[in-house]
Amino acid sequence: MTNAVNKYIIHTERGLAIAGTRITLYDVMDYLKADYPHKYIRDSFNLTDEQMNGVLAYIEAHQAEVEAEYQEVLQTAQEIRDYWQERNRERLAKIAAAPPRSGYEAVRLKLIERRMQREVNNK
C-alpha cells in the first residue's frame, strides 16, 4: 500500500520512498550524512534532477520528521544486526575453527597474497 505524500515522495510499508522507485529517503539520507555531493547521490540512484530536487526539498521542509524516522531506521537496523550476529556467533566460531577445505589451497594462497599486497599499498 502506498500513499502519495507529494509528487516525488510516497509513503510505503518500508517508509518514505521516492515515487516510481524502491529507493527510500533513508537510503538518500545515508549519502547526505556522509557528505556526498548531490550530483553523486543523484547518479548513484539513477534519479532525475527533478526527483533529486524534490527529495531534497521534502527533506528540508520536513527535516525533524525525516530525521526522527531516519534515526528509528538506523536503530532497527542495528538491532537486527546485533540479533543475527548473536544468533550466528557459535556457527561463525565453528566455521572459523574448522580446518581449511582441501582442494582450495591455491585459491587460499592467492587471497592471502592479495590481502598482503592491499595492506602494503594502504600503508
Coordinates of C-alpha atoms in Angstrom, one line a residue:
M1 CA 0.0 0.0 0.0
T2 CA 1.3 3.4 -0.9
N3 CA 0.1 6.9 -0.1
A4 CA 1.3 9.9 -2.1
V5 CA 2.9 12.5 0.2
N6 CA 3.8 14.8 -2.7
K7 CA 4.7 14.4 -6.4
Y8 CA 8.1 12.9 -5.5
I9 CA 7.6 11.2 -2.2
I10 CA 5.3 8.4 -1.3
H11 CA 4.7 6.5 2.0
T12 CA 5.1 2.8 1.7
E13 CA 5.3 -0.1 4.1
R14 CA 9.0 0.5 4.0
G15 CA 8.7 4.1 4.9
L16 CA 9.1 7.3 2.9
A17 CA 10.3 6.5 -0.7
I18 CA 10.9 8.2 -3.9
A19 CA 7.8 7.8 -6.2
G20 CA 8.4 5.4 -9.0
T21 CA 11.4 3.7 -7.3
R22 CA 12.2 1.4 -4.5
I23 CA 14.6 4.0 -3.1
T24 CA 13.8 5.2 0.4
L25 CA 14.6 8.6 1.8
Y26 CA 16.7 6.8 4.4
D27 CA 19.0 5.5 1.5
V28 CA 19.4 9.1 0.4
M29 CA 20.0 10.2 4.0
D30 CA 22.9 7.8 4.4
Y31 CA 24.6 9.5 1.5
L32 CA 23.7 13.0 2.7
K33 CA 25.0 12.2 6.2
A34 CA 28.3 11.0 4.6
D35 CA 28.6 14.4 2.8
Y36 CA 28.4 13.0 -0.7
P37 CA 27.6 15.7 -3.4
H38 CA 24.0 15.8 -4.6
K39 CA 25.1 15.0 -8.1
Y40 CA 26.8 11.9 -6.9
I41 CA 23.7 10.8 -5.0
R42 CA 21.5 11.5 -8.0
D43 CA 23.7 9.5 -10.3
S44 CA 24.2 6.6 -7.8
F45 CA 20.4 6.2 -7.5
N46 CA 19.8 7.0 -11.2
L47 CA 17.4 9.8 -10.3
T48 CA 16.4 12.8 -12.5
D49 CA 17.3 16.3 -11.4
E50 CA 13.5 16.8 -10.7
Q51 CA 13.4 13.8 -8.4
M52 CA 16.6 14.8 -6.6
N53 CA 15.4 18.3 -6.1
G54 CA 12.0 17.1 -4.9
V55 CA 13.7 14.8 -2.4
L56 CA 16.0 17.5 -1.1
A57 CA 13.1 19.9 -0.8
Y58 CA 11.0 17.4 1.1
I59 CA 13.8 16.6 3.5
E60 CA 14.4 20.3 4.1
A61 CA 10.7 21.0 4.6
H62 CA 10.2 18.1 6.9
Q63 CA 13.6 17.8 8.5
A64 CA 12.6 17.0 12.1
E65 CA 10.1 14.2 10.9
V66 CA 12.6 12.7 8.4
E67 CA 15.4 12.8 10.9
A68 CA 13.3 11.1 13.6
E69 CA 12.3 8.3 11.2
Y70 CA 15.9 8.0 9.9
Q71 CA 17.1 7.5 13.5
E72 CA 14.4 4.8 14.0
V73 CA 15.5 3.1 10.9
L74 CA 19.2 3.1 12.0
Q75 CA 18.2 1.8 15.4
T76 CA 16.1 -1.0 13.9
A77 CA 18.9 -1.9 11.5
Q78 CA 21.4 -2.1 14.4
E79 CA 19.1 -4.3 16.5
I80 CA 18.7 -6.7 13.5
R81 CA 22.5 -6.8 13.0
D82 CA 23.0 -7.5 16.7
Y83 CA 20.4 -10.2 16.7
W84 CA 21.9 -12.1 13.8
Q85 CA 25.4 -11.6 15.0
E86 CA 24.5 -13.1 18.4
R87 CA 22.4 -15.9 16.8
N88 CA 25.2 -16.9 14.4
R89 CA 28.1 -16.4 16.9
E90 CA 28.6 -20.1 17.6
R91 CA 28.2 -21.1 14.0
L92 CA 30.7 -18.5 12.8
A93 CA 33.2 -19.5 15.5
K94 CA 32.8 -23.2 14.5
I95 CA 33.4 -22.2 10.8
A96 CA 36.5 -20.2 11.8
A97 CA 37.9 -23.0 13.8
A98 CA 37.4 -25.7 11.1
P99 CA 40.4 -26.8 9.2
P100 CA 40.7 -25.4 5.6
R101 CA 38.9 -27.5 3.0
S102 CA 41.1 -29.5 0.7
G103 CA 41.3 -28.5 -2.9
Y104 CA 41.3 -24.8 -2.2
E105 CA 44.9 -24.3 -1.3
A106 CA 45.8 -22.4 -4.5
V107 CA 42.8 -20.1 -4.1
R108 CA 43.6 -19.5 -0.5
L109 CA 47.2 -18.6 -1.3
K110 CA 46.1 -16.1 -3.9
L111 CA 43.7 -14.5 -1.4
I112 CA 46.4 -14.2 1.2
E113 CA 48.8 -12.7 -1.3
R114 CA 46.2 -10.1 -2.4
R115 CA 45.4 -9.2 1.2
M116 CA 49.1 -8.7 1.9
Q117 CA 49.5 -6.6 -1.2
R118 CA 46.5 -4.4 -0.3
E119 CA 47.9 -3.9 3.2
V120 CA 51.3 -2.8 1.7
N121 CA 49.5 -0.5 -0.8
N122 CA 47.4 1.1 2.0
K123 CA 50.4 2.0 4.2

